[in-house]
XYZ file of C-alpha atoms in Angstrom:
434
model
C 161.767 97.944 53.404
C 161.933 100.002 50.228
C 165.195 101.461 48.956
C 163.837 104.954 49.564
C 162.884 104.174 53.151
C 166.309 102.630 53.781
C 167.940 105.807 52.450
C 165.817 107.969 54.742
C 166.809 105.875 57.777
C 170.488 106.109 56.841
C 170.103 109.893 56.725
C 168.367 109.826 60.120
C 171.321 107.962 61.613
C 173.744 110.470 60.087
C 171.611 113.325 61.414
C 171.756 111.829 64.903
C 175.547 111.658 64.742
C 175.816 115.211 63.389
C 173.845 116.806 66.226
C 175.722 115.140 69.090
C 177.203 117.594 71.567
C 180.919 116.812 71.770
C 181.933 119.721 73.989
C 182.650 117.360 76.883
C 181.893 117.804 80.556
C 182.468 121.240 82.072
C 182.212 121.172 85.896
C 179.625 123.607 87.218
C 178.334 124.316 83.714
C 177.223 120.998 82.275
C 173.972 119.778 83.808
C 174.268 116.525 85.748
C 170.714 115.283 85.612
C 169.387 112.937 88.293
C 167.665 110.879 85.600
C 167.132 110.811 81.875
C 166.860 108.765 78.732
C 169.890 107.503 76.819
C 168.938 107.482 73.139
C 171.146 106.493 70.219
C 170.860 106.558 66.427
C 168.995 103.246 66.342
C 166.345 104.627 68.691
C 165.855 107.643 66.438
C 165.730 105.451 63.335
C 163.188 103.110 64.946
C 160.833 106.014 65.633
C 161.161 107.339 62.105
C 160.685 103.882 60.585
C 157.450 103.450 62.555
C 156.327 106.909 61.433
C 157.101 106.123 57.795
C 154.863 103.087 58.081
C 152.137 105.293 59.621
C 151.832 102.836 62.506
C 149.893 105.278 64.661
C 147.989 102.822 66.880
C 148.996 99.663 68.708
C 150.054 97.006 66.220
C 152.939 94.786 65.166
C 155.612 96.528 67.241
C 153.392 96.579 70.314
C 152.743 92.850 70.107
C 156.423 92.118 69.522
C 157.468 94.251 72.481
C 154.889 92.647 74.771
C 156.099 89.145 73.959
C 159.794 90.110 74.140
C 159.409 91.991 77.414
C 157.343 89.211 78.985
C 160.138 86.745 78.186
C 162.741 89.134 79.559
C 160.769 89.621 82.779
C 159.998 85.875 83.019
C 156.242 86.397 82.955
C 153.727 84.743 80.651
C 151.874 87.894 79.622
C 152.668 91.596 79.259
C 150.221 94.345 78.349
C 151.514 97.733 77.232
C 149.866 100.850 78.638
C 150.223 104.572 78.087
C 152.104 105.099 81.390
C 153.401 103.393 84.502
C 150.699 105.190 86.472
C 148.071 103.614 84.213
C 149.762 100.254 84.756
C 149.245 100.618 88.502
C 145.641 101.677 87.980
C 145.003 98.635 85.792
C 146.718 96.263 88.215
C 144.715 97.375 91.241
C 141.463 97.642 89.295
C 141.976 94.109 87.946
C 141.834 92.832 91.522
C 138.300 94.256 91.849
C 136.967 92.315 88.846
C 133.798 90.277 89.457
C 135.487 87.538 87.443
C 137.718 86.830 90.468
C 134.688 85.688 92.473
C 135.287 85.624 96.228
C 138.880 86.833 95.783
C 137.844 90.161 94.273
C 138.556 93.318 96.252
C 135.488 95.298 97.261
C 135.034 98.889 98.483
C 136.248 99.187 102.060
C 138.797 96.385 101.751
C 142.301 97.267 102.898
C 145.492 97.276 100.838
C 148.870 97.521 102.560
C 151.322 99.974 101.021
C 154.206 102.283 101.920
C 153.781 105.865 103.131
C 157.122 107.101 101.749
C 156.721 106.616 98.032
C 155.222 107.900 94.808
C 151.505 108.718 94.784
C 150.570 106.621 91.770
C 151.332 103.471 93.749
C 148.699 104.565 96.278
C 146.146 106.495 94.223
C 144.593 103.445 92.501
C 143.742 102.052 95.938
C 141.662 105.136 96.686
C 140.305 105.383 93.152
C 138.829 101.911 93.557
C 137.169 102.694 96.890
C 139.722 100.673 98.851
C 141.518 101.716 102.034
C 145.321 102.173 102.105
C 147.142 100.846 105.148
C 150.416 102.733 105.423
C 153.579 101.200 106.826
C 156.960 102.748 107.544
C 160.318 102.094 105.895
C 163.840 101.146 106.924
C 166.374 103.997 106.814
C 169.132 101.946 105.208
C 167.273 100.295 102.324
C 164.379 102.819 102.124
C 162.013 99.877 101.818
C 159.474 98.506 104.213
C 160.006 95.067 105.741
C 158.055 91.828 105.853
C 157.775 92.274 109.620
C 156.077 95.661 109.255
C 153.707 94.296 106.630
C 152.795 91.300 108.773
C 151.939 93.565 111.711
C 149.716 95.657 109.410
C 147.498 92.754 108.350
C 143.976 93.131 109.735
C 140.598 91.464 109.229
C 139.798 93.646 106.183
C 143.235 93.334 104.539
C 142.994 91.762 101.102
C 146.069 92.879 99.140
C 149.567 94.381 99.192
C 151.091 96.820 96.691
C 154.645 97.993 97.293
C 157.290 99.571 95.068
C 160.929 98.507 95.064
C 162.490 101.759 96.287
C 164.918 103.390 93.839
C 165.725 99.990 92.354
C 166.469 98.399 95.741
C 164.094 95.484 96.350
C 161.943 95.083 99.413
C 161.920 91.645 101.039
C 159.697 90.416 98.279
C 160.163 86.669 98.750
C 159.138 86.948 102.392
C 156.256 89.281 101.540
C 155.051 86.878 98.832
C 155.101 84.099 101.425
C 153.056 86.265 103.799
C 150.578 86.956 101.021
C 150.182 83.235 100.372
C 149.738 82.424 104.052
C 147.083 85.106 104.533
C 145.399 84.675 101.126
C 146.363 88.183 100.036
C 146.980 89.390 96.478
C 150.367 90.978 95.787
C 151.281 93.667 93.252
C 154.957 94.498 92.718
C 155.517 98.057 91.521
C 158.757 97.474 89.615
C 158.801 100.849 87.855
C 162.220 101.728 89.355
C 163.703 98.238 89.463
C 163.786 96.490 86.088
C 166.730 94.087 86.184
C 166.954 93.891 89.986
C 167.206 90.473 91.599
C 166.366 89.276 95.107
C 167.794 85.978 96.326
C 168.779 85.251 92.739
C 165.270 85.761 91.364
C 164.218 88.639 89.140
C 161.915 91.085 90.896
C 158.562 91.287 89.211
C 158.265 87.497 89.299
C 157.050 87.179 92.894
C 153.683 88.942 92.777
C 150.338 88.198 91.170
C 150.820 91.295 89.038
C 153.830 93.443 88.187
C 153.965 97.005 86.882
C 156.685 98.851 84.964
C 157.109 102.424 83.713
C 158.796 103.536 80.493
C 158.940 107.252 81.354
C 162.318 108.786 80.317
C 163.639 108.586 83.883
C 163.330 104.812 84.002
C 165.486 101.880 82.926
C 163.899 101.735 79.455
C 161.964 104.518 77.810
C 159.227 104.934 75.251
C 158.808 108.622 76.115
C 155.645 107.710 77.949
C 154.396 104.201 78.524
C 154.104 101.374 80.998
C 153.320 97.693 81.290
C 151.381 95.215 83.402
C 152.815 91.705 83.598
C 151.538 88.464 85.078
C 151.767 84.708 84.710
C 148.124 84.323 85.739
C 146.209 84.062 82.467
C 142.871 84.957 84.076
C 144.351 88.175 85.495
C 146.015 88.915 82.154
C 142.674 88.683 80.388
C 141.093 91.047 82.933
C 143.927 93.563 82.535
C 143.536 93.469 78.756
C 139.800 94.049 79.004
C 140.181 96.964 81.412
C 142.891 98.543 79.247
C 140.809 98.187 76.073
C 137.610 100.046 77.050
C 136.384 97.155 79.227
C 135.366 95.113 76.195
C 134.982 91.351 76.383
C 136.446 90.833 72.898
C 140.183 90.182 72.569
C 140.628 90.832 68.836
C 143.573 93.042 67.952
C 142.713 96.414 66.371
C 141.716 95.870 62.750
C 140.927 92.197 63.345
C 137.570 90.454 63.709
C 136.274 87.068 64.808
C 139.471 85.796 66.454
C 137.280 83.576 68.644
C 135.401 82.225 65.581
C 132.036 83.007 67.134
C 131.766 86.800 66.939
C 127.969 86.635 66.651
C 127.508 83.589 68.850
C 127.486 85.113 72.344
C 124.717 85.907 74.785
C 125.963 87.971 77.733
C 124.172 90.121 80.278
C 120.675 90.923 79.069
C 121.850 91.620 75.535
C 120.092 89.839 72.671
C 121.675 86.575 71.593
C 124.188 87.059 68.798
C 125.119 90.619 69.781
C 128.432 91.581 68.161
C 131.163 90.430 70.571
C 133.373 93.365 69.538
C 130.887 95.593 71.349
C 130.157 93.554 74.469
C 131.671 95.058 77.625
C 132.455 92.912 80.664
C 134.252 95.577 82.744
C 133.956 99.287 83.437
C 137.231 99.999 81.692
C 139.415 102.632 80.100
C 141.417 103.243 76.947
C 144.972 103.077 78.249
C 146.757 101.583 75.250
C 150.166 102.638 73.971
C 151.055 103.239 70.310
C 153.322 101.422 67.868
C 155.676 104.404 67.751
C 156.261 103.990 71.488
C 156.698 100.231 71.115
C 159.165 100.656 68.246
C 161.355 102.769 70.529
C 160.872 100.261 73.337
C 162.197 97.440 71.180
C 165.494 99.188 70.444
C 165.797 100.236 74.091
C 165.220 96.657 75.235
C 168.291 95.536 73.302
C 170.400 97.789 75.550
C 168.852 96.836 78.904
C 171.836 94.813 80.151
C 174.175 97.669 79.288
C 171.918 100.200 81.032
C 171.617 98.106 84.188
C 175.383 97.574 84.350
C 175.971 101.330 84.078
C 173.495 102.048 86.872
C 175.223 99.562 89.157
C 178.669 100.931 88.257
C 177.684 104.557 88.892
C 176.019 103.669 92.200
C 179.127 101.832 93.425
C 181.361 104.744 92.444
C 179.217 107.156 94.475
C 179.021 104.756 97.440
C 182.785 104.251 97.548
C 183.517 107.947 97.037
C 181.239 109.100 99.854
C 181.914 106.251 102.294
C 183.965 108.324 104.746
C 181.997 111.577 104.587
C 180.501 112.337 108.026
C 176.854 113.188 108.808
C 175.531 111.355 105.776
C 173.493 108.157 105.970
C 174.305 106.288 102.767
C 172.083 103.650 101.165
C 172.542 99.908 101.490
C 171.341 97.136 99.222
C 168.738 94.875 100.751
C 170.577 91.745 101.967
C 170.517 89.032 99.327
C 169.820 91.435 96.483
C 171.545 92.797 93.387
C 169.762 96.083 92.671
C 169.553 97.718 89.279
C 169.629 101.143 90.876
C 167.364 104.045 89.946
C 169.097 106.652 92.115
C 171.582 107.190 94.952
C 169.771 108.263 98.080
C 171.351 110.333 100.862
C 169.919 111.216 104.269
C 171.528 114.066 106.194
C 171.912 113.283 109.884
C 169.397 115.427 111.819
C 172.271 116.338 114.183
C 174.540 117.522 111.369
C 175.738 121.153 111.465
C 173.910 121.776 108.189
C 170.467 120.977 106.829
C 169.564 118.859 103.841
C 168.276 121.946 102.039
C 171.661 123.678 102.338
C 173.472 120.733 100.787
C 170.864 120.466 98.033
C 171.136 124.205 97.277
C 174.911 123.857 97.011
C 174.670 120.925 94.635
C 172.034 122.597 92.502
C 174.229 125.701 92.253
C 176.839 123.455 90.686
C 174.316 122.104 88.149
C 174.039 118.797 90.010
C 170.386 117.819 89.867
C 168.695 116.407 92.954
C 165.315 114.936 93.748
C 163.431 114.206 96.948
C 162.523 110.664 97.950
C 159.381 111.289 95.941
C 156.497 112.440 98.143
C 158.108 111.719 101.491
C 155.283 110.877 103.876
C 152.218 110.821 101.625
C 149.819 111.172 104.555
C 151.079 114.732 105.054
C 150.057 115.899 101.572
C 146.853 117.891 100.990
C 145.604 115.328 98.461
C 145.102 112.792 101.254
C 143.900 115.123 104.014
C 140.289 113.962 103.875
C 140.817 110.440 102.590
C 140.232 107.264 104.554
C 143.384 105.369 105.436
C 144.940 103.461 108.311
C 148.478 103.728 109.681
C 150.133 100.634 111.102
C 152.660 101.476 113.791
C 154.408 104.795 113.367
C 155.712 106.651 110.322
C 158.809 107.988 112.069
C 161.230 107.179 109.265
C 158.811 108.390 106.603
C 158.714 111.724 108.430
C 162.489 111.776 108.694
C 163.009 111.297 104.947
C 160.441 114.033 104.311
C 162.785 116.451 106.080
C 166.278 115.091 105.527
C 166.515 112.919 102.403
C 167.277 113.453 98.704
C 168.875 111.523 95.870
C 171.221 112.093 92.959
C 171.478 110.305 89.655
C 173.100 107.067 88.555
C 171.486 106.748 85.123
C 173.606 105.529 82.174
C 174.060 108.983 80.677
C 176.415 109.978 83.516
C 180.161 109.608 83.047
C 182.825 108.770 85.633
C 183.909 112.410 85.464
C 180.405 113.551 86.373
C 180.085 111.047 89.210
C 183.460 112.130 90.610
C 182.363 115.774 90.480
C 179.285 114.910 92.539
C 181.511 113.179 95.112
C 183.930 116.118 95.181
C 181.100 118.609 95.599
C 179.427 116.766 98.479
C 182.785 116.234 100.182
C 183.756 119.899 99.791
C 180.444 121.114 101.216
C 180.595 118.847 104.273
C 184.268 119.665 104.937
C 183.397 123.373 104.986
C 180.931 122.738 107.838
C 183.240 120.763 110.129
């Protein structure tokens, strides 16, 4: 780094310190966000350093982040994408690749998923001509169960894709065992659960493919961004191809002839010797991230343990503070797990003398941000009104959370004082309705 660049970065760090808001927390005035990024002076400096180097496409930082994150997640390969939604699209689409032979998913095949979730876990199923099979959730963990998934398996079922709800893992070891027994492919949507463990094993290490999001609400942020991880090298190669326009070549941008036979291929009905950089083996996309995003991701990754610890600490403080408040169903960790929580979910008892919306309105009036359990029951949304899907069993609990459930934040930017104000506010509202 040049002396001039070093001086600029020192000034950036000073600028970051100068603009910090030190007014402190003012109850009812200061916003208590349900989620958000925690960014320090090193994050700001990393972005500026990447900009000074004009690293505007994927490059050195992207490759370094992919290798570092793969090691952290205990997977052999990681491929950065422009969003977590794109990561899910790539993961599902990879399972349709002709290169998988008889294991490939084909139009009309079924994929088991959860009705009460976020749409981008489900949309890639439909976008690939596959059929979602929706299962219900448990009202304590807000996850589905291995038992529900097993009952949903039919003659056309070929895969499972489930998200770990709000950082709380589903019974992923048991589901992975089911997948093996029934020759099903498993995708873990780990966008809300980086750092969570189940039975002592890191989530994201059970499935054939794992997806992560780096949107500002999540455990690490790049602003936008996501990742697909796997230890299956054949699947990793397919994901890379699909992400990079569908090309067969694996050269990094700006590189040529990594395989040492750039003009030595004959594929499809192309003439022998056609430039491998322009041979396409998949109908793909351009879903790459940039080096600016990766540079931020690298500094964020250094703080992951700290972030996860804060999420767990804030969740416990809320759980202990609200433990004796009536008419509220509070969340529980899946047995055998240690969640790296994304949010603190609350369900208002349908028999309570107040409705969920009244409590939410009260909290919002006090600048306490709330969110729904994402889409609630996805089958009730207009986007899916004329889509083919199957429901296994009932969606009773998915309907209940659509009406009665919300969550508040536990992200690392919240202080003990803020958490205590949330507890006080919920307690005061419920006491007023006794």
